[in-house]
């Protein structure tokens, strides 16, 4: 199913552009490339939800394009077409497969073996590793030699939410580029048409601490009907009409981050008194406030790229929500 997020990213890719708030970083890299100073090891860092992968994909295509023009891929050559269809033979993408959280050493070795051969299309080769911290130590060690002595026109694009989790030896062999949280003005014109207007966009950016793709993902999962089902589910849990594991069933298919954000709003609404469950005695708020601060910590971890087991975490959250707010 094509979500709004994939459509939006797809549009950016078709136009061979980075996302609007990435323009200055893009320009910096293109300038380095055009003057022959782009390093072979590029480490792209920033919180999850800022569009790092989208940026790395646009950069891959730019590096592989046969006729780049004015600092962007042409979008028309054979290399561009193959990039856009995800079948360019000199573009390698390494990410954890299916439910695994690590990049398998065998997958990495196969790629490192392949890049010993001559490039098949335009001469350049790009190896994108995302998230780079999902390499274990043996994978990172296997990569080191290639970062030290990359073949001509070979680029390693390491995308990382948590660069501190990468071995220092890998970090020191790459140039680091940071995607920071963009200013709201740079994001709103892009986000508002995708999420139902400026007010919704501002609200989503506040909830996701300014991360545009996280905001879009929440908007995508939060159609009015789904939201209603979710809030009714929380209500039913508190009144004992459903069990915590039944609530987990209702949450299936939603990202952990979107559930955590909705729970934060729900607990906030209870504590601020806009819902009737809690009376005026402040001591009765204590469990809710403790749970709220736990949710905030979890939100920071998840938005920072950590990936706890979703089912176990949702079970735990459902039990804790009932304990914190239930009567
Ligand atoms: Zn092209």
PDB file of C-alpha atoms and ligand atoms in Angstrom:
ATOM      1  CA  UNK A   1       0.000   0.000   0.000  1.00  0.00           C
ATOM      2  CA  UNK A   2       1.384   3.392  -0.932  1.00  0.00           C
ATOM      3  CA  UNK A   3       1.181   5.598   2.115  1.00  0.00           C
ATOM      4  CA  UNK A   4       1.364   9.374   1.970  1.00  0.00           C
ATOM      5  CA  UNK A   5       4.878   9.077   3.315  1.00  0.00           C
ATOM      6  CA  UNK A   6       6.037   6.807   0.519  1.00  0.00           C
ATOM      7  CA  UNK A   7       4.257   8.936  -2.057  1.00  0.00           C
ATOM      8  CA  UNK A   8       5.904  12.080  -0.721  1.00  0.00           C
ATOM      9  CA  UNK A   9       9.302  10.446  -0.664  1.00  0.00           C
ATOM     10  CA  UNK A  10       8.615   8.973  -4.076  1.00  0.00           C
ATOM     11  CA  UNK A  11       7.929  12.444  -5.429  1.00  0.00           C
ATOM     12  CA  UNK A  12      11.178  13.750  -4.005  1.00  0.00           C
ATOM     13  CA  UNK A  13      13.016  10.852  -5.605  1.00  0.00           C
ATOM     14  CA  UNK A  14      11.364  11.307  -8.988  1.00  0.00           C
ATOM     15  CA  UNK A  15      12.508  14.896  -8.961  1.00  0.00           C
ATOM     16  CA  UNK A  16      15.994  13.735  -7.850  1.00  0.00           C
ATOM     17  CA  UNK A  17      15.909  16.218  -5.021  1.00  0.00           C
ATOM     18  CA  UNK A  18      16.597  16.137  -1.374  1.00  0.00           C
ATOM     19  CA  UNK A  19      13.681  17.270   0.810  1.00  0.00           C
ATOM     20  CA  UNK A  20      13.220  21.073   1.109  1.00  0.00           C
ATOM     21  CA  UNK A  21      14.864  21.452   4.534  1.00  0.00           C
ATOM     22  CA  UNK A  22      17.929  19.545   3.332  1.00  0.00           C
ATOM     23  CA  UNK A  23      18.880  22.051   0.637  1.00  0.00           C
ATOM     24  CA  UNK A  24      21.950  23.563   2.306  1.00  0.00           C
ATOM     25  CA  UNK A  25      23.472  20.177   3.192  1.00  0.00           C
ATOM     26  CA  UNK A  26      22.759  19.024  -0.344  1.00  0.00           C
ATOM     27  CA  UNK A  27      24.516  22.062  -1.778  1.00  0.00           C
ATOM     28  CA  UNK A  28      27.528  21.502   0.472  1.00  0.00           C
ATOM     29  CA  UNK A  29      27.910  17.904  -0.709  1.00  0.00           C
ATOM     30  CA  UNK A  30      27.356  18.721  -4.387  1.00  0.00           C
ATOM     31  CA  UNK A  31      29.989  21.475  -4.206  1.00  0.00           C
ATOM     32  CA  UNK A  32      32.464  19.039  -2.652  1.00  0.00           C
ATOM     33  CA  UNK A  33      31.656  16.460  -5.303  1.00  0.00           C
ATOM     34  CA  UNK A  34      32.011  18.897  -8.201  1.00  0.00           C
ATOM     35  CA  UNK A  35      35.434  19.975  -6.955  1.00  0.00           C
ATOM     36  CA  UNK A  36      36.528  16.359  -6.487  1.00  0.00           C
ATOM     37  CA  UNK A  37      36.629  16.646  -2.682  1.00  0.00           C
ATOM     38  CA  UNK A  38      33.717  14.431  -1.700  1.00  0.00           C
ATOM     39  CA  UNK A  39      35.088  11.782   0.673  1.00  0.00           C
ATOM     40  CA  UNK A  40      34.467   8.115  -0.053  1.00  0.00           C
ATOM     41  CA  UNK A  41      33.041   7.543   3.404  1.00  0.00           C
ATOM     42  CA  UNK A  42      29.988   9.711   4.081  1.00  0.00           C
ATOM     43  CA  UNK A  43      28.397   9.434   7.523  1.00  0.00           C
ATOM     44  CA  UNK A  44      24.966  11.032   7.537  1.00  0.00           C
ATOM     45  CA  UNK A  45      23.643  11.506  11.064  1.00  0.00           C
ATOM     46  CA  UNK A  46      20.534  12.928  12.719  1.00  0.00           C
ATOM     47  CA  UNK A  47      17.446  11.847  14.630  1.00  0.00           C
ATOM     48  CA  UNK A  48      15.021   9.385  13.067  1.00  0.00           C
ATOM     49  CA  UNK A  49      12.297  11.093  11.046  1.00  0.00           C
ATOM     50  CA  UNK A  50      14.363  13.875   9.439  1.00  0.00           C
ATOM     51  CA  UNK A  51      14.587  12.170   6.036  1.00  0.00           C
ATOM     52  CA  UNK A  52      18.167  10.903   6.141  1.00  0.00           C
ATOM     53  CA  UNK A  53      17.378   7.863   4.048  1.00  0.00           C
ATOM     54  CA  UNK A  54      15.573   9.953   1.464  1.00  0.00           C
ATOM     55  CA  UNK A  55      18.625  12.220   1.324  1.00  0.00           C
ATOM     56  CA  UNK A  56      20.971   9.236   0.932  1.00  0.00           C
ATOM     57  CA  UNK A  57      18.815   7.831  -1.884  1.00  0.00           C
ATOM     58  CA  UNK A  58      18.823  11.165  -3.724  1.00  0.00           C
ATOM     59  CA  UNK A  59      22.590  11.392  -3.218  1.00  0.00           C
ATOM     60  CA  UNK A  60      23.105   7.835  -4.492  1.00  0.00           C
ATOM     61  CA  UNK A  61      21.251   8.673  -7.654  1.00  0.00           C
ATOM     62  CA  UNK A  62      23.190  11.905  -8.109  1.00  0.00           C
ATOM     63  CA  UNK A  63      26.499  10.026  -7.739  1.00  0.00           C
ATOM     64  CA  UNK A  64      25.436   7.350 -10.224  1.00  0.00           C
ATOM     65  CA  UNK A  65      23.696   9.622 -12.779  1.00  0.00           C
ATOM     66  CA  UNK A  66      25.412   9.630 -16.181  1.00  0.00           C
ATOM     67  CA  UNK A  67      24.442  13.247 -16.973  1.00  0.00           C
ATOM     68  CA  UNK A  68      24.043  15.187 -13.710  1.00  0.00           C
ATOM     69  CA  UNK A  69      22.942  18.741 -14.309  1.00  0.00           C
ATOM     70  CA  UNK A  70      23.003  21.834 -12.068  1.00  0.00           C
ATOM     71  CA  UNK A  71      23.734  19.887  -8.926  1.00  0.00           C
ATOM     72  CA  UNK A  72      21.073  17.221  -9.392  1.00  0.00           C
ATOM     73  CA  UNK A  73      20.633  13.886 -11.128  1.00  0.00           C
ATOM     74  CA  UNK A  74      19.085  14.232 -14.587  1.00  0.00           C
ATOM     75  CA  UNK A  75      16.234  11.806 -13.876  1.00  0.00           C
ATOM     76  CA  UNK A  76      16.283  10.563 -17.478  1.00  0.00           C
ATOM     77  CA  UNK A  77      19.441   8.530 -18.103  1.00  0.00           C
ATOM     78  CA  UNK A  78      19.647   4.770 -17.798  1.00  0.00           C
ATOM     79  CA  UNK A  79      21.374   5.010 -14.412  1.00  0.00           C
ATOM     80  CA  UNK A  80      18.631   7.289 -13.062  1.00  0.00           C
ATOM     81  CA  UNK A  81      15.907   4.981 -14.333  1.00  0.00           C
ATOM     82  CA  UNK A  82      17.563   1.988 -12.693  1.00  0.00           C
ATOM     83  CA  UNK A  83      17.983   3.910  -9.432  1.00  0.00           C
ATOM     84  CA  UNK A  84      14.336   4.923  -9.424  1.00  0.00           C
ATOM     85  CA  UNK A  85      13.182   1.376 -10.055  1.00  0.00           C
ATOM     86  CA  UNK A  86      15.536   0.111  -7.351  1.00  0.00           C
ATOM     87  CA  UNK A  87      17.499  -2.110  -9.737  1.00  0.00           C
ATOM     88  CA  UNK A  88      20.764  -0.260 -10.368  1.00  0.00           C
ATOM     89  CA  UNK A  89      23.449  -2.968 -10.306  1.00  0.00           C
ATOM     90  CA  UNK A  90      26.079  -0.623  -8.828  1.00  0.00           C
ATOM     91  CA  UNK A  91      23.863   0.618  -6.005  1.00  0.00           C
ATOM     92  CA  UNK A  92      23.975  -1.643  -2.974  1.00  0.00           C
ATOM     93  CA  UNK A  93      21.696  -1.123   0.002  1.00  0.00           C
ATOM     94  CA  UNK A  94      22.425  -2.904   3.255  1.00  0.00           C
ATOM     95  CA  UNK A  95      19.806  -2.892   6.004  1.00  0.00           C
ATOM     96  CA  UNK A  96      18.722  -5.507   8.532  1.00  0.00           C
ATOM     97  CA  UNK A  97      16.544  -8.113   6.817  1.00  0.00           C
ATOM     98  CA  UNK A  98      12.986  -8.750   7.975  1.00  0.00           C
ATOM     99  CA  UNK A  99      12.828  -9.128  11.739  1.00  0.00           C
ATOM    100  CA  UNK A 100      16.564  -9.075  12.311  1.00  0.00           C
ATOM    101  CA  UNK A 101      18.089  -6.021  13.970  1.00  0.00           C
ATOM    102  CA  UNK A 102      21.598  -6.574  12.629  1.00  0.00           C
ATOM    103  CA  UNK A 103      23.091  -6.433   9.155  1.00  0.00           C
ATOM    104  CA  UNK A 104      24.391  -9.915   8.502  1.00  0.00           C
ATOM    105  CA  UNK A 105      28.117 -10.222   7.945  1.00  0.00           C
ATOM    106  CA  UNK A 106      27.466 -12.540   4.984  1.00  0.00           C
ATOM    107  CA  UNK A 107      25.345  -9.877   3.270  1.00  0.00           C
ATOM    108  CA  UNK A 108      28.072  -7.293   3.806  1.00  0.00           C
ATOM    109  CA  UNK A 109      30.792  -9.655   2.569  1.00  0.00           C
ATOM    110  CA  UNK A 110      28.791 -10.401  -0.587  1.00  0.00           C
ATOM    111  CA  UNK A 111      28.581  -6.668  -1.334  1.00  0.00           C
ATOM    112  CA  UNK A 112      32.278  -6.089  -0.617  1.00  0.00           C
ATOM    113  CA  UNK A 113      33.064  -8.964  -2.963  1.00  0.00           C
ATOM    114  CA  UNK A 114      30.852  -7.544  -5.724  1.00  0.00           C
ATOM    115  CA  UNK A 115      32.466  -4.114  -5.653  1.00  0.00           C
ATOM    116  CA  UNK A 116      35.796  -5.722  -6.539  1.00  0.00           C
ATOM    117  CA  UNK A 117      34.328  -6.212 -10.024  1.00  0.00           C
ATOM    118  CA  UNK A 118      34.140  -3.412 -12.581  1.00  0.00           C
ATOM    119  CA  UNK A 119      31.119  -1.157 -12.228  1.00  0.00           C
ATOM    120  CA  UNK A 120      28.402  -2.116 -14.670  1.00  0.00           C
ATOM    121  CA  UNK A 121      26.849   1.180 -15.728  1.00  0.00           C
ATOM    122  CA  UNK A 122      28.504   4.565 -15.286  1.00  0.00           C
ATOM    123  CA  UNK A 123      31.649   3.763 -13.358  1.00  0.00           C
ATOM    124  CA  UNK A 124      30.573   4.878  -9.886  1.00  0.00           C
ATOM    125  CA  UNK A 125      29.457   2.522  -7.141  1.00  0.00           C
ATOM    126  CA  UNK A 126      27.441   3.396  -4.064  1.00  0.00           C
ATOM    127  CA  UNK A 127      27.012   1.277  -0.954  1.00  0.00           C
ATOM    128  CA  UNK A 128      24.310   2.615   1.363  1.00  0.00           C
ATOM    129  CA  UNK A 129      24.254   1.174   4.888  1.00  0.00           C
ATOM    130  CA  UNK A 130      21.182   2.081   6.929  1.00  0.00           C
ATOM    131  CA  UNK A 131      21.086   2.236   9.870  1.00  0.00           C
ATOM    132  CA  UNK A 132      24.855   1.885  10.058  1.00  0.00           C
ATOM    133  CA  UNK A 133      24.740   1.073  13.778  1.00  0.00           C
ATOM    134  CA  UNK A 134      23.021  -2.207  12.911  1.00  0.00           C
ATOM    135  CA  UNK A 135      26.390  -3.559  11.778  1.00  0.00           C
ATOM    136  CA  UNK A 136      27.914  -5.737  14.470  1.00  0.00           C
ATOM    137  CA  UNK A 137      31.591  -5.521  15.309  1.00  0.00           C
ATOM    138  CA  UNK A 138      32.713  -8.119  12.754  1.00  0.00           C
ATOM    139  CA  UNK A 139      30.772  -6.342  10.001  1.00  0.00           C
ATOM    140  CA  UNK A 140      32.245  -2.997  11.024  1.00  0.00           C
ATOM    141  CA  UNK A 141      35.728  -4.543  10.974  1.00  0.00           C
ATOM    142  CA  UNK A 142      35.149  -6.064   7.545  1.00  0.00           C
ATOM    143  CA  UNK A 143      34.117  -2.627   6.277  1.00  0.00           C
ATOM    144  CA  UNK A 144      37.158  -0.807   7.697  1.00  0.00           C
ATOM    145  CA  UNK A 145      39.640  -1.955   5.089  1.00  0.00           C
ATOM    146  CA  UNK A 146      37.318  -0.792   2.312  1.00  0.00           C
ATOM    147  CA  UNK A 147      36.806   2.593   3.961  1.00  0.00           C
ATOM    148  CA  UNK A 148      40.583   2.963   4.105  1.00  0.00           C
ATOM    149  CA  UNK A 149      41.212   1.931   0.523  1.00  0.00           C
ATOM    150  CA  UNK A 150      38.011   2.413  -1.422  1.00  0.00           C
ATOM    151  CA  UNK A 151      38.110   1.709  -5.132  1.00  0.00           C
ATOM    152  CA  UNK A 152      37.947   4.668  -7.503  1.00  0.00           C
ATOM    153  CA  UNK A 153      34.491   6.262  -7.632  1.00  0.00           C
ATOM    154  CA  UNK A 154      33.233   4.079  -4.782  1.00  0.00           C
ATOM    155  CA  UNK A 155      31.146   5.767  -2.105  1.00  0.00           C
ATOM    156  CA  UNK A 156      29.989   4.389   1.215  1.00  0.00           C
ATOM    157  CA  UNK A 157      26.935   6.232   2.542  1.00  0.00           C
ATOM    158  CA  UNK A 158      26.469   5.355   6.196  1.00  0.00           C
ATOM    159  CA  UNK A 159      23.138   6.553   7.566  1.00  0.00           C
ATOM    160  CA  UNK A 160      22.931   6.642  11.350  1.00  0.00           C
ATOM    161  CA  UNK A 161      20.420   7.722  14.000  1.00  0.00           C
ATOM    162  CA  UNK A 162      22.936   6.927  16.743  1.00  0.00           C
ATOM    163  CA  UNK A 163      26.496   7.502  15.488  1.00  0.00           C
ATOM    164  CA  UNK A 164      27.804   7.012  19.046  1.00  0.00           C
ATOM    165  CA  UNK A 165      26.912   3.325  18.648  1.00  0.00           C
ATOM    166  CA  UNK A 166      29.335   2.993  15.709  1.00  0.00           C
ATOM    167  CA  UNK A 167      32.933   1.950  16.393  1.00  0.00           C
ATOM    168  CA  UNK A 168      35.245   4.978  16.564  1.00  0.00           C
ATOM    169  CA  UNK A 169      37.382   3.332  13.870  1.00  0.00           C
ATOM    170  CA  UNK A 170      34.468   3.515  11.408  1.00  0.00           C
ATOM    171  CA  UNK A 171      33.500   7.064  12.388  1.00  0.00           C
ATOM    172  CA  UNK A 172      37.043   8.355  12.000  1.00  0.00           C
ATOM    173  CA  UNK A 173      37.245   7.058   8.426  1.00  0.00           C
ATOM    174  CA  UNK A 174      34.113   8.899   7.310  1.00  0.00           C
ATOM    175  CA  UNK A 175      33.253  12.544   6.991  1.00  0.00           C
ATOM    176  CA  UNK A 176      30.300  13.342   9.176  1.00  0.00           C
ATOM    177  CA  UNK A 177      27.332  15.365   7.908  1.00  0.00           C
ATOM    178  CA  UNK A 178      24.567  16.254  10.344  1.00  0.00           C
ATOM    179  CA  UNK A 179      20.935  16.762   9.458  1.00  0.00           C
ATOM    180  CA  UNK A 180      19.545  18.932  12.222  1.00  0.00           C
ATOM    181  CA  UNK A 181      15.930  19.563  13.148  1.00  0.00           C
ATOM    182  CA  UNK A 182      14.629  21.978  10.511  1.00  0.00           C
ATOM    183  CA  UNK A 183      12.949  25.299  11.210  1.00  0.00           C
ATOM    184  CA  UNK A 184       9.165  25.038  11.131  1.00  0.00           C
ATOM    185  CA  UNK A 185       8.917  27.508   8.210  1.00  0.00           C
ATOM    186  CA  UNK A 186      10.966  25.154   6.076  1.00  0.00           C
ATOM    187  CA  UNK A 187       8.682  22.197   6.795  1.00  0.00           C
ATOM    188  CA  UNK A 188       5.153  23.601   6.923  1.00  0.00           C
ATOM    189  CA  UNK A 189       4.772  24.282   3.154  1.00  0.00           C
ATOM    190  CA  UNK A 190       5.755  20.659   2.521  1.00  0.00           C
ATOM    191  CA  UNK A 191       3.874  19.021   5.385  1.00  0.00           C
ATOM    192  CA  UNK A 192       0.618  21.010   5.473  1.00  0.00           C
ATOM    193  CA  UNK A 193      -0.790  19.727   2.143  1.00  0.00           C
ATOM    194  CA  UNK A 194       0.047  16.151   3.164  1.00  0.00           C
ATOM    195  CA  UNK A 195      -1.582  16.185   6.585  1.00  0.00           C
ATOM    196  CA  UNK A 196      -4.713  18.277   6.201  1.00  0.00           C
ATOM    197  CA  UNK A 197      -3.559  21.846   6.742  1.00  0.00           C
ATOM    198  CA  UNK A 198      -1.255  24.177   8.582  1.00  0.00           C
ATOM    199  CA  UNK A 199      -2.787  23.750  12.041  1.00  0.00           C
ATOM    200  CA  UNK A 200      -2.474  19.967  11.867  1.00  0.00           C
ATOM    201  CA  UNK A 201       1.105  20.318  10.595  1.00  0.00           C
ATOM    202  CA  UNK A 202       2.104  22.615  13.458  1.00  0.00           C
ATOM    203  CA  UNK A 203       0.510  20.261  15.972  1.00  0.00           C
ATOM    204  CA  UNK A 204       2.225  17.190  14.506  1.00  0.00           C
ATOM    205  CA  UNK A 205       5.612  18.919  14.487  1.00  0.00           C
ATOM    206  CA  UNK A 206       5.172  19.866  18.130  1.00  0.00           C
ATOM    207  CA  UNK A 207       4.375  16.249  19.018  1.00  0.00           C
ATOM    208  CA  UNK A 208       7.303  14.839  17.081  1.00  0.00           C
ATOM    209  CA  UNK A 209       9.792  17.492  18.210  1.00  0.00           C
ATOM    210  CA  UNK A 210      10.078  18.962  14.745  1.00  0.00           C
ATOM    211  CA  UNK A 211      10.788  15.784  12.776  1.00  0.00           C
ATOM    212  CA  UNK A 212       8.918  16.051   9.458  1.00  0.00           C
ATOM    213  CA  UNK A 213       8.790  12.404   8.388  1.00  0.00           C
ATOM    214  CA  UNK A 214       7.835  11.257  11.880  1.00  0.00           C
ATOM    215  CA  UNK A 215       5.050  13.863  11.750  1.00  0.00           C
ATOM    216  CA  UNK A 216       3.906  12.583   8.379  1.00  0.00           C
ATOM    217  CA  UNK A 217       3.946   8.970   9.578  1.00  0.00           C
ATOM    218  CA  UNK A 218       1.736   9.896  12.526  1.00  0.00           C
ATOM    219  CA  UNK A 219      -0.655  11.783  10.231  1.00  0.00           C
ATOM    220  CA  UNK A 220      -0.774   8.790   7.942  1.00  0.00           C
ATOM    221  CA  UNK A 221      -1.669   6.399  10.728  1.00  0.00           C
ATOM    222  CA  UNK A 222      -4.032   8.812  12.411  1.00  0.00           C
ATOM    223  CA  UNK A 223      -7.036   9.106  10.119  1.00  0.00           C
ATOM    224  CA  UNK A 224     -10.057  10.258  12.134  1.00  0.00           C
ATOM    225  CA  UNK A 225     -11.654   6.805  12.214  1.00  0.00           C
ATOM    226  CA  UNK A 226      -8.522   5.018  13.389  1.00  0.00           C
ATOM    227  CA  UNK A 227      -8.056   7.667  16.041  1.00  0.00           C
ATOM    228  CA  UNK A 228     -11.570   7.141  17.329  1.00  0.00           C
ATOM    229  CA  UNK A 229     -11.032   3.380  17.580  1.00  0.00           C
ATOM    230  CA  UNK A 230      -7.782   3.971  19.426  1.00  0.00           C
ATOM    231  CA  UNK A 231      -9.204   6.437  21.958  1.00  0.00           C
ATOM    232  CA  UNK A 232     -12.223   4.180  22.571  1.00  0.00           C
ATOM    233  CA  UNK A 233      -9.774   1.338  23.106  1.00  0.00           C
ATOM    234  CA  UNK A 234      -7.958   3.326  25.805  1.00  0.00           C
ATOM    235  CA  UNK A 235     -11.320   4.210  27.421  1.00  0.00           C
ATOM    236  CA  UNK A 236     -12.488   0.579  27.374  1.00  0.00           C
ATOM    237  CA  UNK A 237      -9.220  -0.559  28.931  1.00  0.00           C
ATOM    238  CA  UNK A 238      -9.724   1.846  31.828  1.00  0.00           C
ATOM    239  CA  UNK A 239     -13.310   0.758  32.419  1.00  0.00           C
ATOM    240  CA  UNK A 240     -12.336  -2.920  32.254  1.00  0.00           C
ATOM    241  CA  UNK A 241     -14.325  -3.646  29.086  1.00  0.00           C
ATOM    242  CA  UNK A 242     -11.201  -4.947  27.364  1.00  0.00           C
ATOM    243  CA  UNK A 243      -7.988  -6.443  28.699  1.00  0.00           C
ATOM    244  CA  UNK A 244      -4.495  -5.067  28.061  1.00  0.00           C
ATOM    245  CA  UNK A 245      -3.815  -7.872  25.552  1.00  0.00           C
ATOM    246  CA  UNK A 246      -7.039  -7.034  23.674  1.00  0.00           C
ATOM    247  CA  UNK A 247      -5.826  -3.448  23.474  1.00  0.00           C
ATOM    248  CA  UNK A 248      -2.521  -4.689  22.031  1.00  0.00           C
ATOM    249  CA  UNK A 249      -4.593  -6.434  19.337  1.00  0.00           C
ATOM    250  CA  UNK A 250      -6.278  -3.117  18.505  1.00  0.00           C
ATOM    251  CA  UNK A 251      -2.899  -1.397  18.223  1.00  0.00           C
ATOM    252  CA  UNK A 252      -1.594  -3.892  15.700  1.00  0.00           C
ATOM    253  CA  UNK A 253      -0.154  -2.337  12.551  1.00  0.00           C
ATOM    254  CA  UNK A 254       0.563   1.040  14.148  1.00  0.00           C
ATOM    255  CA  UNK A 255       4.110   2.175  14.726  1.00  0.00           C
ATOM    256  CA  UNK A 256       5.273   2.115  18.331  1.00  0.00           C
ATOM    257  CA  UNK A 257       6.056   5.812  18.131  1.00  0.00           C
ATOM    258  CA  UNK A 258       2.542   6.741  17.019  1.00  0.00           C
ATOM    259  CA  UNK A 259       1.042   4.757  19.927  1.00  0.00           C
ATOM    260  CA  UNK A 260       3.404   6.367  22.420  1.00  0.00           C
ATOM    261  CA  UNK A 261       2.474   9.828  21.136  1.00  0.00           C
ATOM    262  CA  UNK A 262      -1.262   9.109  21.395  1.00  0.00           C
ATOM    263  CA  UNK A 263      -0.821   7.711  24.901  1.00  0.00           C
ATOM    264  CA  UNK A 264       1.085  10.851  25.895  1.00  0.00           C
ATOM    265  CA  UNK A 265      -1.824  12.984  24.659  1.00  0.00           C
ATOM    266  CA  UNK A 266      -4.339  10.724  26.401  1.00  0.00           C
ATOM    267  CA  UNK A 267      -2.561  10.836  29.759  1.00  0.00           C
ATOM    268  CA  UNK A 268      -2.074  14.596  29.366  1.00  0.00           C
ATOM    269  CA  UNK A 269      -5.798  15.037  28.790  1.00  0.00           C
ATOM    270  CA  UNK A 270      -6.573  13.036  31.950  1.00  0.00           C
ATOM    271  CA  UNK A 271      -4.151  14.926  34.132  1.00  0.00           C
ATOM    272  CA  UNK A 272      -5.218  18.343  32.851  1.00  0.00           C
ATOM    273  CA  UNK A 273      -8.746  17.445  33.882  1.00  0.00           C
ATOM    274  CA  UNK A 274     -10.327  17.641  30.460  1.00  0.00           C
ATOM    275  CA  UNK A 275     -11.572  14.105  31.021  1.00  0.00           C
ATOM    276  CA  UNK A 276     -13.625  13.223  34.081  1.00  0.00           C
ATOM    277  CA  UNK A 277     -11.729  10.187  35.462  1.00  0.00           C
ATOM    278  CA  UNK A 278      -9.464  12.077  37.836  1.00  0.00           C
ATOM    279  CA  UNK A 279     -10.899  14.334  40.535  1.00  0.00           C
ATOM    280  CA  UNK A 280      -9.298  17.450  41.997  1.00  0.00           C
ATOM    281  CA  UNK A 281      -6.947  15.730  44.482  1.00  0.00           C
ATOM    282  CA  UNK A 282      -3.410  16.241  43.097  1.00  0.00           C
ATOM    283  CA  UNK A 283      -2.000  13.152  44.886  1.00  0.00           C
ATOM    284  CA  UNK A 284      -4.212  11.027  42.655  1.00  0.00           C
ATOM    285  CA  UNK A 285      -2.269  12.294  39.653  1.00  0.00           C
ATOM    286  CA  UNK A 286       1.021  10.809  40.818  1.00  0.00           C
ATOM    287  CA  UNK A 287       0.790   7.417  39.028  1.00  0.00           C
ATOM    288  CA  UNK A 288      -0.375   9.154  35.844  1.00  0.00           C
ATOM    289  CA  UNK A 289       2.500  11.633  35.991  1.00  0.00           C
ATOM    290  CA  UNK A 290       5.006   8.844  36.598  1.00  0.00           C
ATOM    291  CA  UNK A 291       3.626   6.957  33.627  1.00  0.00           C
ATOM    292  CA  UNK A 292       3.736  10.156  31.572  1.00  0.00           C
ATOM    293  CA  UNK A 293       7.415  10.621  32.298  1.00  0.00           C
ATOM    294  CA  UNK A 294       8.082   6.978  31.390  1.00  0.00           C
ATOM    295  CA  UNK A 295       6.281   7.544  28.085  1.00  0.00           C
ATOM    296  CA  UNK A 296       8.401  10.624  27.449  1.00  0.00           C
ATOM    297  CA  UNK A 297      11.600   8.655  28.047  1.00  0.00           C
ATOM    298  CA  UNK A 298      10.398   5.907  25.738  1.00  0.00           C
ATOM    299  CA  UNK A 299       9.490   8.482  23.102  1.00  0.00           C
ATOM    300  CA  UNK A 300      13.000   9.941  23.266  1.00  0.00           C
ATOM    301  CA  UNK A 301      14.504   6.473  22.841  1.00  0.00           C
ATOM    302  CA  UNK A 302      12.267   5.510  19.920  1.00  0.00           C
ATOM    303  CA  UNK A 303      12.663   8.846  18.133  1.00  0.00           C
ATOM    304  CA  UNK A 304      16.415   8.556  18.685  1.00  0.00           C
ATOM    305  CA  UNK A 305      16.351   5.402  16.583  1.00  0.00           C
ATOM    306  CA  UNK A 306      16.199   2.682  19.258  1.00  0.00           C
ATOM    307  CA  UNK A 307      13.981  -0.157  18.293  1.00  0.00           C
ATOM    308  CA  UNK A 308      12.538  -2.042  21.279  1.00  0.00           C
ATOM    309  CA  UNK A 309      10.374  -5.122  20.689  1.00  0.00           C
ATOM    310  CA  UNK A 310       7.038  -3.556  19.680  1.00  0.00           C
ATOM    311  CA  UNK A 311       4.702  -6.300  20.938  1.00  0.00           C
ATOM    312  CA  UNK A 312       6.346  -6.611  24.347  1.00  0.00           C
ATOM    313  CA  UNK A 313       6.523  -2.856  24.752  1.00  0.00           C
ATOM    314  CA  UNK A 314       2.859  -2.394  23.768  1.00  0.00           C
ATOM    315  CA  UNK A 315       1.812  -5.077  26.268  1.00  0.00           C
ATOM    316  CA  UNK A 316       3.797  -3.372  28.978  1.00  0.00           C
ATOM    317  CA  UNK A 317       2.353   0.047  28.065  1.00  0.00           C
ATOM    318  CA  UNK A 318      -1.220  -1.267  28.063  1.00  0.00           C
ATOM    319  CA  UNK A 319      -0.825  -2.786  31.537  1.00  0.00           C
ATOM    320  CA  UNK A 320       0.847   0.376  32.823  1.00  0.00           C
ATOM    321  CA  UNK A 321      -1.815   2.638  31.297  1.00  0.00           C
ATOM    322  CA  UNK A 322      -4.505   0.736  33.166  1.00  0.00           C
ATOM    323  CA  UNK A 323      -2.525   0.860  36.407  1.00  0.00           C
ATOM    324  CA  UNK A 324      -1.799   4.555  36.052  1.00  0.00           C
ATOM    325  CA  UNK A 325      -5.277   5.776  35.069  1.00  0.00           C
ATOM    326  CA  UNK A 326      -7.673   2.920  35.759  1.00  0.00           C
ATOM    327  CA  UNK A 327     -10.231   3.195  38.490  1.00  0.00           C
TER     328      UNK A 327
HETATM  329 ZN1  LIG B   1      20.657  10.642 -14.776  1.00  0.00          ZN
END
